[in-house]
Short mmCIF file of C-alpha atoms in Angstrom, two decimals:
data_model
loop_
_atom_site.label_atom_id
_atom_site.label_comp_id
_atom_site.label_asym_id
_atom_site.label_seq_id
_atom_site.Cartn_x
_atom_site.Cartn_y
_atom_site.Cartn_z
CA MET A 1 102.03 94.43 -13.22
CA SER A 2 99.15 92.75 -11.47
CA VAL A 3 97.74 93.47 -7.85
CA GLN A 4 100.28 91.69 -5.43
CA TYR A 5 98.86 88.51 -4.32
CA HIS A 6 99.56 89.25 -0.41
CA ILE A 7 99.62 93.05 0.10
CA LYS A 8 96.78 93.76 -2.66
CA CYS A 9 98.91 96.61 -3.97
CA ASP A 10 99.48 97.79 -7.52
CA GLU A 11 101.78 100.10 -9.20
CA GLY A 12 101.40 103.65 -8.13
CA ASP A 13 99.66 102.50 -4.55
CA VAL A 14 102.83 102.65 -2.97
CA ALA A 15 105.53 105.49 -2.47
CA PRO A 16 109.53 104.79 -3.01
CA TYR A 17 109.84 105.17 0.66
CA VAL A 18 107.95 102.62 2.85
CA LEU A 19 108.03 102.32 6.88
CA LEU A 20 107.65 98.92 7.91
CA PRO A 21 105.95 97.95 11.35
CA GLY A 22 105.11 94.59 12.55
CA ASP A 23 101.60 95.34 13.86
CA PRO A 24 98.87 96.55 11.27
CA GLY A 25 97.45 98.35 14.26
CA ARG A 26 100.29 100.63 14.52
CA VAL A 27 100.00 101.73 10.59
CA PRO A 28 97.21 104.23 11.56
CA ILE A 29 98.87 105.70 14.20
CA VAL A 30 102.12 106.11 12.38
CA ALA A 31 100.01 107.87 9.12
CA ALA A 32 98.16 110.00 11.53
CA GLY A 33 101.35 112.07 11.60
CA TRP A 34 101.62 112.64 8.06
CA ASP A 35 100.07 115.46 6.36
CA GLU A 36 98.04 113.53 4.08
CA ALA A 37 97.49 109.78 4.35
CA HIS A 38 94.85 107.35 2.86
CA LYS A 39 94.42 103.80 3.27
CA VAL A 40 95.49 101.60 0.24
CA ALA A 41 94.66 98.00 1.09
CA GLN A 42 94.07 95.69 3.90
CA ASN A 43 94.46 91.69 3.57
CA ARG A 44 96.01 89.29 6.14
CA GLU A 45 98.78 90.86 8.49
CA TYR A 46 99.48 93.43 5.80
CA THR A 47 97.86 96.86 5.87
CA THR A 48 99.03 99.73 3.72
CA TYR A 49 98.66 103.53 3.89
CA THR A 50 100.01 105.77 1.44
CA GLY A 51 100.56 109.75 1.73
CA THR A 52 102.92 112.72 1.94
CA TYR A 53 104.76 114.19 4.89
CA LYS A 54 106.51 117.61 4.61
CA GLY A 55 106.37 116.74 0.65
CA ALA A 56 107.88 113.53 0.65
CA PRO A 57 105.72 110.68 -0.80
CA ILE A 58 105.51 108.06 2.21
CA SER A 59 103.87 104.65 2.71
CA CYS A 60 103.60 102.66 5.76
CA THR A 61 102.75 98.47 5.17
CA SER A 62 102.79 96.20 8.51
CA THR A 63 104.55 92.92 7.89
CA GLY A 64 103.19 90.63 10.50
CA ILE A 65 105.74 88.83 13.01
CA GLY A 66 109.17 87.55 11.79
CA CYS A 67 111.29 87.34 8.66
CA PRO A 68 109.07 85.06 6.45
CA SER A 69 105.79 87.23 6.36
CA THR A 70 108.56 90.25 6.19
CA ALA A 71 110.08 88.75 3.01
CA ILE A 72 106.75 88.36 1.27
CA ALA A 73 106.12 91.95 2.08
CA LEU A 74 109.44 93.35 0.45
CA GLU A 75 109.21 90.94 -2.37
CA GLU A 76 105.56 92.50 -3.78
CA LEU A 77 106.36 95.98 -2.46
CA ALA A 78 109.43 96.27 -4.40
CA ARG A 79 107.78 95.03 -7.73
CA VAL A 80 105.22 98.03 -7.14
CA GLY A 81 107.83 100.47 -6.90
CA ALA A 82 109.45 100.80 -3.31
CA ARG A 83 112.98 101.33 -3.04
CA VAL A 84 113.66 102.58 0.40
CA PHE A 85 112.38 100.44 3.66
CA ILE A 86 112.61 101.37 7.19
CA ARG A 87 111.88 98.89 9.62
CA ILE A 88 110.08 100.59 12.79
CA GLY A 89 109.01 97.87 15.55
CA THR A 90 109.74 97.32 18.92
CA CYS A 91 112.40 95.21 20.70
CA GLY A 92 114.04 93.99 23.56
CA THR A 93 117.82 94.98 24.56
CA TYR A 94 120.70 93.12 26.62
CA LEU A 95 122.43 96.28 27.70
CA ASP A 96 121.88 97.91 31.11
CA HIS A 97 122.43 101.51 30.38
CA VAL A 98 119.36 101.36 27.48
CA ARG A 99 116.11 102.53 29.15
CA ASN A 100 112.36 101.24 28.43
CA GLY A 101 111.16 103.84 25.81
CA ASP A 102 114.58 104.58 24.22
CA LEU A 103 114.82 103.99 20.28
CA ALA A 104 117.26 101.71 19.10
CA ILE A 105 118.42 102.54 15.64
CA PHE A 106 120.01 99.53 13.86
CA ASP A 107 123.27 99.49 11.61
CA ALA A 108 123.38 95.83 11.28
CA ALA A 109 121.95 92.43 12.03
CA MET A 110 123.09 89.28 13.41
CA ARG A 111 121.28 86.55 11.25
CA TYR A 112 119.63 84.25 13.32
CA ASP A 113 116.65 83.71 11.22
CA GLY A 114 116.23 81.40 8.57
CA THR A 115 114.64 82.90 5.76
CA SER A 116 117.85 85.45 5.07
CA HIS A 117 119.92 82.16 4.42
CA LEU A 118 117.56 81.02 1.56
CA TYR A 119 118.67 84.38 -0.13
CA ALA A 120 122.06 84.54 0.70
CA PRO A 121 125.04 82.56 2.47
CA PRO A 122 125.59 83.08 6.27
CA GLU A 123 128.93 84.80 5.32
CA PHE A 124 126.73 87.89 3.55
CA PRO A 125 126.26 90.30 6.22
CA ALA A 126 122.93 91.93 7.06
CA VAL A 127 123.94 95.45 6.92
CA ALA A 128 121.71 98.95 6.92
CA SER A 129 122.21 101.40 4.22
CA LEU A 130 124.57 104.24 5.61
CA GLU A 131 122.46 107.04 3.89
CA VAL A 132 119.24 105.52 5.70
CA THR A 133 121.13 105.14 9.17
CA GLN A 134 122.53 108.57 9.02
CA ALA A 135 118.93 110.16 8.08
CA LEU A 136 117.40 108.37 11.18
CA ILE A 137 120.28 109.47 13.67
CA GLU A 138 119.86 112.85 12.34
CA ALA A 139 116.01 112.86 12.80
CA ALA A 140 116.35 111.54 16.05
CA GLU A 141 118.80 113.96 17.61
CA GLU A 142 116.61 117.13 15.79
CA LEU A 143 113.59 115.72 17.56
CA GLY A 144 115.32 114.92 20.84
CA ALA A 145 114.77 111.53 20.88
CA ARG A 146 116.70 109.50 23.40
CA HIS A 147 118.44 106.82 20.99
CA HIS A 148 121.18 104.40 20.75
CA VAL A 149 123.04 103.06 17.37
CA GLY A 150 124.31 99.39 17.46
CA ILE A 151 123.35 95.95 16.15
CA THR A 152 120.39 93.73 16.48
CA ARG A 153 119.91 90.19 16.69
CA SER A 154 117.12 88.88 14.91
CA ALA A 155 115.74 85.58 15.46
CA ASP A 156 112.71 83.61 14.62
CA SER A 157 111.71 82.46 18.14
CA PHE A 158 109.96 84.89 20.89
CA TYR A 159 109.90 82.50 23.66
CA ALA A 160 112.83 80.22 23.19
CA ARG A 161 116.30 80.67 24.30
CA HIS A 162 115.92 82.49 27.59
CA PRO A 163 118.42 81.60 30.30
CA GLN A 164 116.40 79.22 32.60
CA PRO A 165 113.38 77.18 32.32
CA GLY A 166 109.99 78.70 32.28
CA THR A 167 109.89 80.88 29.04
CA SER A 168 108.63 78.13 26.82
CA TYR A 169 105.62 76.06 27.23
CA HIS A 170 105.85 72.98 29.73
CA ASP A 171 109.13 74.34 31.13
CA PHE A 172 110.70 72.98 27.85
CA TRP A 173 114.51 74.23 27.72
CA GLN A 174 117.76 73.17 26.24
CA SER A 175 121.25 73.46 28.12
CA ASP A 176 122.86 75.62 25.69
CA TRP A 177 120.64 78.35 26.19
CA ALA A 178 121.91 79.12 29.57
CA GLU A 179 124.56 81.41 28.30
CA TYR A 180 123.28 82.53 25.09
CA MET A 181 121.67 85.81 25.91
CA MET A 182 124.48 86.74 28.24
CA ASP A 183 126.94 85.91 25.26
CA LEU A 184 125.02 88.85 23.39
CA LYS A 185 124.92 91.09 26.21
CA ARG A 186 129.09 90.56 26.22
CA LEU A 187 129.35 91.16 22.32
CA GLY A 188 127.35 94.43 23.04
CA VAL A 189 124.53 93.62 21.09
CA LEU A 190 121.80 96.34 21.27
CA GLY A 191 118.43 95.04 20.13
CA ALA A 192 116.53 91.99 20.55
CA GLU A 193 114.14 91.52 17.36
CA MET A 194 112.84 89.56 14.62
CA GLU A 195 112.72 91.32 11.05
CA ALA A 196 115.99 93.63 10.61
CA SER A 197 118.00 90.89 9.28
CA ILE A 198 115.82 89.77 6.29
CA ILE A 199 115.09 93.76 5.38
CA PHE A 200 118.98 94.51 5.34
CA VAL A 201 119.65 91.17 3.52
CA LEU A 202 116.86 91.74 0.65
CA ALA A 203 117.91 95.37 0.28
CA ARG A 204 121.14 94.66 -0.10
CA VAL A 205 121.42 92.07 -2.56
CA TRP A 206 118.53 93.79 -4.62
CA GLY A 207 120.27 97.02 -4.67
CA LEU A 208 117.76 99.03 -2.96
CA ARG A 209 118.11 100.68 0.26
CA ALA A 210 117.08 99.92 4.16
CA GLY A 211 117.44 100.88 7.65
CA ALA A 212 115.65 100.07 10.96
CA CYS A 213 114.74 101.41 14.22
CA ALA A 214 112.70 99.94 17.17
CA VAL A 215 111.23 100.99 20.56
CA VAL A 216 113.13 99.52 23.42
CA LEU A 217 110.21 97.59 25.43
CA ASP A 218 112.44 95.82 28.23
CA ASN A 219 115.92 94.19 28.98
CA VAL A 220 115.37 90.56 28.07
CA LEU A 221 117.61 89.48 30.76
CA LYS A 222 115.26 91.14 33.34
CA VAL A 223 111.79 90.43 32.33
CA VAL A 224 111.97 86.75 33.27
CA GLU A 225 110.70 86.05 36.93
CA GLU A 226 112.99 84.37 39.56
CA ASP A 227 110.98 81.04 39.00
CA GLY A 228 111.61 81.43 35.43
CA GLN A 229 107.97 82.60 34.41
CA PHE A 230 107.82 84.90 31.37
CA ASP A 231 104.69 87.16 30.91
CA PRO A 232 105.21 89.99 28.34
CA GLN A 233 101.72 91.24 28.65
CA ALA A 234 102.67 92.37 31.97
CA GLY A 235 106.52 92.60 31.83
CA PHE A 236 106.76 94.62 28.61
CA ALA A 237 106.09 98.43 28.37
CA HIS A 238 103.21 99.00 26.17
CA ASP A 239 103.03 103.07 25.95
CA GLN A 240 101.83 104.47 22.46
CA GLN A 241 103.76 107.73 22.85
CA PRO A 242 107.26 106.02 22.37
CA ILE A 243 105.54 104.49 18.88
CA GLU A 244 104.37 107.84 17.63
CA VAL A 245 107.80 109.22 18.39
CA MET A 246 109.49 106.73 16.40
CA GLY A 247 107.09 107.18 13.53
CA GLN A 248 107.96 110.69 13.69
CA VAL A 249 111.69 110.25 13.42
CA ALA A 250 111.19 107.47 10.51
CA SER A 251 109.09 110.17 8.65
CA GLU A 252 111.42 112.53 9.24
CA ALA A 253 114.20 110.70 8.09
CA VAL A 254 112.07 110.00 4.93
CA ARG A 255 111.76 113.68 4.36
CA ARG A 256 115.51 114.02 4.57
CA LEU A 257 116.15 111.23 2.36
CA HIS A 258 113.80 112.62 -0.47
CA GLU A 259 115.09 116.22 -0.03
CA ARG A 260 118.51 114.98 -0.67
CA GLU A 261 117.50 112.65 -3.70
CA THR A 262 115.85 115.56 -5.31
CA LYS A 263 118.62 117.96 -5.03
CA ARG A 264 120.71 115.65 -6.99
#
């Protein structure tokens, strides 16, 4: 197997367990919590570190934003030995009881993306692996991280489909956006992000395993001003500490999975 075209990794560079942030800048932050870590590769939006955490082999690869670049990362990571994927990112929420900085653990995703539909029909569910989800829940409980478990909505747009004009450039808006987010709230959807659906679908169709968690930045129904203006830089929480906690939770989940598998 040759070096992979986008991620620039070869066999032996990546552990079986891979954490997947979107932002390349978060990879060294997460890896700093391991017992040992070293940078393997950096190309385009893909940065990879590999190391060990409490005896478990572990890697972290950034995916960039959205399902297309995430699918490329998974395709190439699987080719060089990755077998368990855990998405670690940020998200919005639709639910009033969820606070900024809370950890959302996703057991399934609504497929509002385009990429997953190129791999599987719309009827195919985007569902996390039970073992990975349970490991994330156990790790969050052990570390005392306030968390919620539920469904996320994975979509391809960040600025579109808000309830009123002003979030898309030049006040572009469509009438069917008016109740879109409120309908998701009525359905009890926990998260709003852009990657989990393709991770769940690809892991499932390939016979691999995947889970996902994200730090909640804000309630997406409340971040838009009364005049419709949307300023995520000002409106979203940007603290690093919840990111570090999420990285620890995901790393602890990997440790649990590794220990269980070595005992089989």
